[in-house]
PDB file of C-alpha atoms in Angstrom:
ATOM      1  CA  MET A1037      27.145  13.560 -12.376  1.00 68.00           C
ATOM      2  CA  ASP A1038      24.759  17.098 -11.887  1.00 66.00           C
ATOM      3  CA  ILE A1039      20.949  15.444 -12.425  1.00 67.00           C
ATOM      4  CA  ALA A1040      18.435  17.731 -12.616  1.00 64.00           C
ATOM      5  CA  PRO A1041      14.636  16.708 -13.888  1.00 63.00           C
ATOM      6  CA  VAL A1042      13.688  17.737 -16.874  1.00 56.00           C
ATOM      7  CA  SER A1043      10.064  18.403 -18.406  1.00 55.00           C
ATOM      8  CA  ARG A1044       7.625  15.920 -19.433  1.00 51.00           C
ATOM      9  CA  ALA A1045       7.965  17.031 -22.739  1.00 46.00           C
ATOM     10  CA  ALA A1046       9.766  14.394 -25.095  1.00 74.00           C
ATOM     11  CA  VAL A1047      11.763  13.231 -22.065  1.00 84.00           C
ATOM     12  CA  SER A1048      13.795  10.724 -23.729  1.00 86.00           C
ATOM     13  CA  ASP A1049      15.186  12.800 -25.885  1.00 84.00           C
ATOM     14  CA  ALA A1050      16.124  15.330 -23.115  1.00 86.00           C
ATOM     15  CA  VAL A1051      17.400  12.852 -21.510  1.00 91.00           C
ATOM     16  CA  PHE A1052      19.598  11.241 -23.847  1.00 90.00           C
ATOM     17  CA  ALA A1053      21.439  15.130 -25.051  1.00 86.00           C
ATOM     18  CA  HIS A1054      22.029  15.257 -20.939  1.00 90.00           C
ATOM     19  CA  LEU A1055      23.900  11.829 -20.260  1.00 93.00           C
ATOM     20  CA  VAL A1056      25.899  12.813 -24.933  1.00 90.00           C
ATOM     21  CA  ASP A1057      27.262  15.893 -22.962  1.00 87.00           C
ATOM     22  CA  GLU A1058      28.088  14.198 -19.865  1.00 90.00           C
ATOM     23  CA  ILE A1059      29.970  11.379 -21.243  1.00 91.00           C
ATOM     24  CA  LEU A1060      31.286  13.614 -24.343  1.00 88.00           C
ATOM     25  CA  SER A1061      32.699  16.359 -21.614  1.00 84.00           C
ATOM     26  CA  GLY A1062      34.467  13.173 -19.436  1.00 87.00           C
ATOM     27  CA  ARG A1063      32.592  14.078 -16.843  1.00 91.00           C
ATOM     28  CA  VAL A1064      31.687  11.028 -16.449  1.00 93.00           C
ATOM     29  CA  ALA A1065      34.835   8.472 -17.435  1.00 93.00           C
ATOM     30  CA  VAL A1066      35.958   5.646 -19.846  1.00 95.00           C
ATOM     31  CA  ASP A1067      34.652   2.085 -17.675  1.00 93.00           C
ATOM     32  CA  GLU A1068      32.414   4.283 -15.665  1.00 94.00           C
ATOM     33  CA  ALA A1069      29.682   2.642 -14.861  1.00 94.00           C
ATOM     34  CA  LEU A1070      26.001   4.732 -15.616  1.00 95.00           C
ATOM     35  CA  PRO A1071      23.469   5.181 -11.913  1.00 94.00           C
ATOM     36  CA  SER A1072      21.277   2.305 -12.789  1.00 92.00           C
ATOM     37  CA  GLU A1073      17.744   2.732 -14.910  1.00 92.00           C
ATOM     38  CA  ARG A1074      15.433   3.319 -10.812  1.00 93.00           C
ATOM     39  CA  GLU A1075      18.670   6.096  -9.777  1.00 95.00           C
ATOM     40  CA  LEU A1076      18.241   7.996 -13.542  1.00 95.00           C
ATOM     41  CA  ALA A1077      14.381   7.956 -14.125  1.00 94.00           C
ATOM     42  CA  LEU A1078      14.613   8.639  -9.358  1.00 94.00           C
ATOM     43  CA  ALA A1079      17.528  11.338 -10.224  1.00 94.00           C
ATOM     44  CA  PHE A1080      16.153  13.278 -13.932  1.00 93.00           C
ATOM     45  CA  ALA A1081      12.121  12.524 -12.420  1.00 92.00           C
ATOM     46  CA  VAL A1082      11.232  10.837 -15.596  1.00 92.00           C
ATOM     47  CA  ASN A1083      10.050   7.087 -15.628  1.00 92.00           C
ATOM     48  CA  ARG A1084      11.543   4.390 -16.480  1.00 92.00           C
ATOM     49  CA  HIS A1085      10.250   3.712 -20.202  1.00 92.00           C
ATOM     50  CA  ALA A1086      12.392   7.105 -21.813  1.00 92.00           C
ATOM     51  CA  ILE A1087      15.739   6.473 -19.208  1.00 94.00           C
ATOM     52  CA  ARG A1088      15.387   3.083 -21.808  1.00 92.00           C
ATOM     53  CA  GLU A1089      14.918   5.092 -24.574  1.00 92.00           C
ATOM     54  CA  ALA A1090      17.730   7.505 -23.659  1.00 92.00           C
ATOM     55  CA  LEU A1091      20.221   4.564 -23.006  1.00 93.00           C
ATOM     56  CA  LYS A1092      18.886   2.444 -26.456  1.00 92.00           C
ATOM     57  CA  LYS A1093      19.943   5.644 -27.750  1.00 90.00           C
ATOM     58  CA  LEU A1094      23.628   6.057 -26.967  1.00 93.00           C
ATOM     59  CA  GLN A1095      24.124   2.102 -27.458  1.00 93.00           C
ATOM     60  CA  GLN A1096      22.897   3.353 -31.131  1.00 90.00           C
ATOM     61  CA  ALA A1097      25.494   6.350 -30.706  1.00 89.00           C
ATOM     62  CA  ARG A1098      28.545   3.318 -29.266  1.00 92.00           C
ATOM     63  CA  LEU A1099      28.435   5.587 -26.572  1.00 94.00           C
ATOM     64  CA  VAL A1100      27.631   2.913 -24.034  1.00 96.00           C
ATOM     65  CA  ARG A1101      27.562  -0.512 -24.752  1.00 94.00           C
ATOM     66  CA  ILE A1102      24.529  -2.523 -22.463  1.00 87.00           C
ATOM     67  CA  SER A1103      25.166  -6.051 -20.618  1.00 79.00           C
ATOM     68  CA  HIS A1104      21.853  -7.943 -20.067  1.00 71.00           C
ATOM     69  CA  GLY A1105      21.677  -7.366 -16.442  1.00 68.00           C
ATOM     70  CA  GLY A1106      24.811  -5.830 -15.737  1.00 78.00           C
ATOM     71  CA  LYS A1107      26.516  -2.471 -16.117  1.00 90.00           C
ATOM     72  CA  THR A1108      25.826   0.121 -18.431  1.00 94.00           C
ATOM     73  CA  ARG A1109      29.228   1.342 -18.779  1.00 95.00           C
ATOM     74  CA  VAL A1110      31.022   4.237 -20.958  1.00 96.00           C
ATOM     75  CA  GLN A1111      32.669   3.529 -23.312  1.00 95.00           C
ATOM     76  CA  ASP A1112      35.379   5.531 -25.439  1.00 94.00           C
ATOM     77  CA  TRP A1113      33.381   7.453 -28.169  1.00 92.00           C
ATOM     78  CA  ARG A1114      37.611   8.330 -29.808  1.00 90.00           C
ATOM     79  CA  GLU A1115      36.910   4.529 -30.495  1.00 93.00           C
ATOM     80  CA  THR A1116      32.995   3.909 -31.698  1.00 93.00           C
ATOM     81  CA  ALA A1117      31.702   6.816 -31.956  1.00 89.00           C
ATOM     82  CA  GLY A1118      30.470   8.184 -35.313  1.00 85.00           C
ATOM     83  CA  LEU A1119      30.191  11.810 -37.357  1.00 81.00           C
ATOM     84  CA  ASP A1120      27.239  12.214 -36.171  1.00 78.00           C
ATOM     85  CA  VAL A1121      28.593  13.897 -32.732  1.00 83.00           C
ATOM     86  CA  LEU A1122      30.982  15.915 -34.271  1.00 77.00           C
ATOM     87  CA  SER A1123      28.571  18.654 -33.399  1.00 71.00           C
ATOM     88  CA  THR A1124      27.822  18.083 -30.293  1.00 77.00           C
ATOM     89  CA  LEU A1125      31.253  17.455 -29.230  1.00 77.00           C
ATOM     90  CA  ALA A1126      31.624  21.196 -30.293  1.00 69.00           C
ATOM     91  CA  ALA A1127      28.391  22.245 -27.883  1.00 68.00           C
ATOM     92  CA  THR A1128      29.432  20.035 -25.188  1.00 70.00           C
ATOM     93  CA  GLY A1129      33.507  21.887 -25.076  1.00 70.00           C
ATOM     94  CA  ALA A1130      34.870  18.454 -25.101  1.00 73.00           C
ATOM     95  CA  VAL A1131      36.462  19.404 -28.700  1.00 77.00           C
ATOM     96  CA  PRO A1132      37.133  22.866 -28.961  1.00 79.00           C
ATOM     97  CA  ALA A1133      34.603  24.515 -31.947  1.00 74.00           C
ATOM     98  CA  LEU A1134      36.919  26.105 -33.937  1.00 78.00           C
ATOM     99  CA  LYS A1135      39.215  22.090 -34.796  1.00 82.00           C
ATOM    100  CA  VAL A1136      36.342  20.260 -34.976  1.00 80.00           C
ATOM    101  CA  ALA A1137      35.446  23.470 -37.527  1.00 80.00           C
ATOM    102  CA  ARG A1138      37.875  22.804 -38.966  1.00 85.00           C
ATOM    103  CA  ASP A1139      38.165  18.969 -39.175  1.00 87.00           C
ATOM    104  CA  ILE A1140      35.345  18.707 -40.794  1.00 85.00           C
ATOM    105  CA  MET A1141      36.097  20.845 -43.586  1.00 88.00           C
ATOM    106  CA  VAL A1142      39.360  18.903 -44.047  1.00 92.00           C
ATOM    107  CA  MET A1143      37.036  16.402 -44.707  1.00 91.00           C
ATOM    108  CA  ARG A1144      34.591  18.288 -47.180  1.00 91.00           C
ATOM    109  CA  ARG A1145      37.745  18.940 -48.894  1.00 94.00           C
ATOM    110  CA  THR A1146      39.303  15.239 -48.791  1.00 95.00           C
ATOM    111  CA  VAL A1147      35.866  14.162 -50.091  1.00 95.00           C
ATOM    112  CA  ALA A1148      35.166  16.489 -52.271  1.00 96.00           C
ATOM    113  CA  ALA A1149      37.864  16.783 -54.388  1.00 97.00           C
ATOM    114  CA  ASP A1150      37.864  13.584 -54.577  1.00 98.00           C
ATOM    115  CA  ALA A1151      33.879  13.299 -55.585  1.00 98.00           C
ATOM    116  CA  ALA A1152      34.855  15.867 -58.596  1.00 98.00           C
ATOM    117  CA  ARG A1153      37.387  13.102 -59.823  1.00 98.00           C
ATOM    118  CA  LEU A1154      34.930  10.614 -59.924  1.00 98.00           C
ATOM    119  CA  CYS A1155      31.632  12.516 -61.103  1.00 98.00           C
ATOM    120  CA  ALA A1156      34.263  13.458 -64.321  1.00 98.00           C
ATOM    121  CA  ALA A1157      34.910   9.547 -64.244  1.00 97.00           C
ATOM    122  CA  ASN A1158      31.425   8.055 -63.684  1.00 96.00           C
ATOM    123  CA  ALA A1159      28.113  10.202 -63.758  1.00 98.00           C
ATOM    124  CA  SER A1160      26.018   9.886 -66.550  1.00 98.00           C
ATOM    125  CA  ASP A1161      25.413  13.000 -69.366  1.00 97.00           C
ATOM    126  CA  GLY A1162      21.579  14.135 -67.238  1.00 98.00           C
ATOM    127  CA  GLN A1163      24.151  14.082 -63.741  1.00 98.00           C
ATOM    128  CA  LEU A1164      26.480  15.896 -65.602  1.00 98.00           C
ATOM    129  CA  ALA A1165      23.367  18.318 -67.036  1.00 98.00           C
ATOM    130  CA  ALA A1166      22.337  18.765 -63.150  1.00 98.00           C
ATOM    131  CA  VAL A1167      26.216  19.796 -62.011  1.00 98.00           C
ATOM    132  CA  ALA A1168      25.820  22.760 -64.940  1.00 98.00           C
ATOM    133  CA  ASP A1169      22.372  23.452 -64.299  1.00 98.00           C
ATOM    134  CA  ALA A1170      23.439  24.191 -60.657  1.00 98.00           C
ATOM    135  CA  ALA A1171      26.732  25.934 -61.813  1.00 98.00           C
ATOM    136  CA  SER A1172      23.959  28.410 -63.903  1.00 97.00           C
ATOM    137  CA  ALA A1173      21.650  28.878 -60.666  1.00 96.00           C
ATOM    138  CA  TYR A1174      24.373  30.341 -58.703  1.00 97.00           C
ATOM    139  CA  PRO A1175      23.931  33.355 -56.736  1.00 94.00           C
ATOM    140  CA  ALA A1176      25.719  36.065 -58.834  1.00 92.00           C
ATOM    141  CA  GLU A1177      25.924  37.848 -55.549  1.00 89.00           C
ATOM    142  CA  LEU A1178      26.824  36.486 -51.581  1.00 85.00           C
ATOM    143  CA  THR A1179      23.871  36.145 -50.646  1.00 85.00           C
ATOM    144  CA  ASP A1180      21.335  34.476 -47.860  1.00 82.00           C
ATOM    145  CA  GLN A1181      20.249  31.570 -50.492  1.00 88.00           C
ATOM    146  CA  THR A1182      24.162  31.509 -51.597  1.00 89.00           C
ATOM    147  CA  PHE A1183      24.987  28.747 -49.107  1.00 86.00           C
ATOM    148  CA  ALA A1184      21.524  26.448 -50.175  1.00 90.00           C
ATOM    149  CA  ALA A1185      23.214  26.598 -54.190  1.00 95.00           C
ATOM    150  CA  ASP A1186      26.560  26.105 -52.931  1.00 93.00           C
ATOM    151  CA  LEU A1187      24.992  22.688 -51.121  1.00 92.00           C
ATOM    152  CA  ALA A1188      22.957  22.185 -54.467  1.00 96.00           C
ATOM    153  CA  PHE A1189      26.443  21.749 -56.546  1.00 98.00           C
ATOM    154  CA  TRP A1190      28.042  19.979 -54.492  1.00 97.00           C
ATOM    155  CA  THR A1191      24.738  17.284 -53.938  1.00 97.00           C
ATOM    156  CA  ALA A1192      24.687  17.032 -57.297  1.00 98.00           C
ATOM    157  CA  ILE A1193      28.551  16.144 -57.025  1.00 98.00           C
ATOM    158  CA  ILE A1194      28.420  13.864 -55.246  1.00 97.00           C
ATOM    159  CA  ASP A1195      25.290  12.314 -56.580  1.00 97.00           C
ATOM    160  CA  GLY A1196      27.519  11.925 -59.691  1.00 98.00           C
ATOM    161  CA  SER A1197      30.277  10.001 -57.982  1.00 97.00           C
ATOM    162  CA  ASP A1198      27.863   7.157 -57.597  1.00 95.00           C
ATOM    163  CA  ASN A1199      29.944   6.504 -53.956  1.00 97.00           C
ATOM    164  CA  LEU A1200      26.847   5.460 -51.898  1.00 96.00           C
ATOM    165  CA  ALA A1201      29.950   6.264 -48.521  1.00 95.00           C
ATOM    166  CA  TYR A1202      30.706   9.142 -49.507  1.00 95.00           C
ATOM    167  CA  ARG A1203      26.564  10.721 -50.481  1.00 94.00           C
ATOM    168  CA  LEU A1204      25.406   9.220 -46.374  1.00 91.00           C
ATOM    169  CA  ALA A1205      28.571  11.821 -45.521  1.00 89.00           C
ATOM    170  CA  LEU A1206      27.761  14.494 -46.817  1.00 90.00           C
ATOM    171  CA  ASN A1207      24.461  13.867 -45.045  1.00 87.00           C
ATOM    172  CA  THR A1208      25.956  13.883 -42.186  1.00 83.00           C
ATOM    173  CA  LEU A1209      28.285  16.974 -42.650  1.00 81.00           C
ATOM    174  CA  VAL A1210      24.822  19.099 -43.564  1.00 81.00           C
ATOM    175  CA  GLY A1211      23.482  17.287 -40.036  1.00 77.00           C
ATOM    176  CA  ALA A1212      26.175  19.292 -37.939  1.00 73.00           C
ATOM    177  CA  PHE A1213      26.178  22.962 -40.295  1.00 72.00           C
ATOM    178  CA  ALA A1214      22.472  22.628 -38.883  1.00 72.00           C
ATOM    179  CA  ASP A1215      23.553  21.940 -36.379  1.00 67.00           C
ATOM    180  CA  ILE A1216      26.543  24.265 -35.340  1.00 65.00           C
ATOM    181  CA  GLY A1217      24.880  27.267 -37.893  1.00 66.00           C
ATOM    182  CA  PHE A1218      24.638  27.840 -41.497  1.00 63.00           C
ATOM    183  CA  GLU A1219      25.339  31.483 -40.685  1.00 65.00           C
ATOM    184  CA  SER A1220      28.697  30.936 -38.204  1.00 64.00           C
ATOM    185  CA  ILE A1221      29.955  28.411 -41.043  1.00 62.00           C
ATOM    186  CA  ALA A1222      29.683  31.047 -43.363  1.00 61.00           C
ATOM    187  CA  HIS A1223      31.285  33.052 -41.258  1.00 65.00           C
ATOM    188  CA  LEU A1224      34.747  30.582 -40.234  1.00 65.00           C
ATOM    189  CA  GLY A1225      35.877  31.089 -43.576  1.00 71.00           C
ATOM    190  CA  MET A1226      33.983  30.002 -46.429  1.00 80.00           C
ATOM    191  CA  ALA A1227      32.960  33.548 -47.962  1.00 82.00           C
ATOM    192  CA  ALA A1228      35.438  33.591 -50.213  1.00 83.00           C
ATOM    193  CA  GLU A1229      34.907  29.904 -51.317  1.00 89.00           C
ATOM    194  CA  LEU A1230      30.515  31.314 -51.662  1.00 89.00           C
ATOM    195  CA  ALA A1231      30.900  34.483 -53.938  1.00 90.00           C
ATOM    196  CA  ASP A1232      33.546  32.480 -56.569  1.00 94.00           C
ATOM    197  CA  ARG A1233      30.524  31.951 -58.809  1.00 96.00           C
ATOM    198  CA  ASP A1234      32.803  31.551 -61.482  1.00 97.00           C
ATOM    199  CA  ALA A1235      35.349  29.053 -59.941  1.00 97.00           C
ATOM    200  CA  HIS A1236      31.694  27.037 -59.165  1.00 97.00           C
ATOM    201  CA  ILE A1237      31.315  27.590 -63.491  1.00 98.00           C
ATOM    202  CA  THR A1238      34.411  26.825 -64.285  1.00 98.00           C
ATOM    203  CA  LEU A1239      34.378  23.635 -61.962  1.00 98.00           C
ATOM    204  CA  ALA A1240      30.441  22.112 -64.095  1.00 98.00           C
ATOM    205  CA  GLU A1241      32.946  23.064 -67.350  1.00 98.00           C
ATOM    206  CA  ARG A1242      35.342  20.699 -66.240  1.00 98.00           C
ATOM    207  CA  LEU A1243      32.965  18.082 -65.461  1.00 98.00           C
ATOM    208  CA  VAL A1244      31.093  17.672 -68.426  1.00 98.00           C
ATOM    209  CA  ALA A1245      34.655  18.325 -69.786  1.00 98.00           C
ATOM    210  CA  ARG A1246      35.128  15.230 -68.414  1.00 98.00           C
ATOM    211  CA  ASP A1247      38.470  16.279 -67.567  1.00 98.00           C
ATOM    212  CA  ALA A1248      38.865  14.144 -64.300  1.00 98.00           C
ATOM    213  CA  ASP A1249      42.295  15.235 -63.240  1.00 98.00           C
ATOM    214  CA  ALA A1250      41.568  19.094 -64.083  1.00 98.00           C
ATOM    215  CA  ALA A1251      38.122  18.276 -61.642  1.00 98.00           C
ATOM    216  CA  HIS A1252      39.843  17.119 -58.496  1.00 98.00           C
ATOM    217  CA  ARG A1253      42.510  20.145 -58.581  1.00 98.00           C
ATOM    218  CA  MET A1254      39.984  22.443 -59.180  1.00 97.00           C
ATOM    219  CA  ALA A1255      37.204  21.591 -56.018  1.00 97.00           C
ATOM    220  CA  ASP A1256      41.067  20.779 -53.947  1.00 97.00           C
ATOM    221  CA  ASP A1257      42.184  24.442 -54.044  1.00 96.00           C
ATOM    222  CA  LEU A1258      38.123  25.586 -54.416  1.00 95.00           C
ATOM    223  CA  LEU A1259      37.168  23.400 -51.128  1.00 95.00           C
ATOM    224  CA  GLY A1260      41.294  24.297 -49.768  1.00 94.00           C
ATOM    225  CA  ARG A1261      40.546  28.280 -49.005  1.00 91.00           C
ATOM    226  CA  VAL A1262      38.368  27.846 -45.891  1.00 89.00           C
ATOM    227  CA  VAL A1263      40.739  25.317 -44.361  1.00 90.00           C
ATOM    228  CA  GLU A1264      43.363  27.383 -44.917  1.00 89.00           C
ATOM    229  CA  THR A1265      41.779  30.470 -43.020  1.00 86.00           C
ATOM    230  CA  LEU A1266      41.347  28.563 -40.136  1.00 84.00           C
ATOM    231  CA  SER A1267      44.685  26.990 -39.489  1.00 84.00           C
ATOM    232  CA  THR A1268      45.483  30.187 -39.380  1.00 82.00           C
ATOM    233  CA  GLN A1269      43.267  30.703 -36.199  1.00 77.00           C
ATOM    234  CA  LYS A1270      43.942  29.535 -33.398  1.00 70.00           C
ATOM    235  CA  SER A1271      41.173  27.535 -30.963  1.00 59.00           C
TER     236      SER A1271
END
């Protein structure tokens, strides 16, 4: 492993970030043991408490397994990690950024379309009113505020779906978008979706009418535009 000293500010986070990069990039192989706490502390020029905190975060991210009194070994992230490593995968180059973006958008389309179907069936009148309000407030032209308006719209729909797993998945995807950069995401091919205010309003109308099948079809079509655009690009 190529290790260099880190600054004293947020040292455990810096150590964690470096080790994540080493693991996800494949520079540390699956089942390979990390150096001991003492060796890592010397290599990073930090105290062992910072190392211990970083290793604990790696374990929580399911990137390593720690045996009491034994070695800390790297796990296969494809089998153990969660959605929270998506943006890190792109940053490390372990998976091409375009593939990460494409896979995120495919998941977004699938989850949001089903959430729209569930919202039409399960949402309270108040939740449907919130969806309609979000659609009415949607910008008529593509501006710096459009991404936030789109997020508010889909958040209202997912909240109306009454599916906790979908809501938590949304939080994870938004976090990945933030790490990758909202502007970068918007430039990946979302303009045709983000600029279509009429589609957002019509989808809201289908939801208010509790037409679950039509809402699902519209959501799938609207969010499928960026998927189709990304599918034509090469990694």
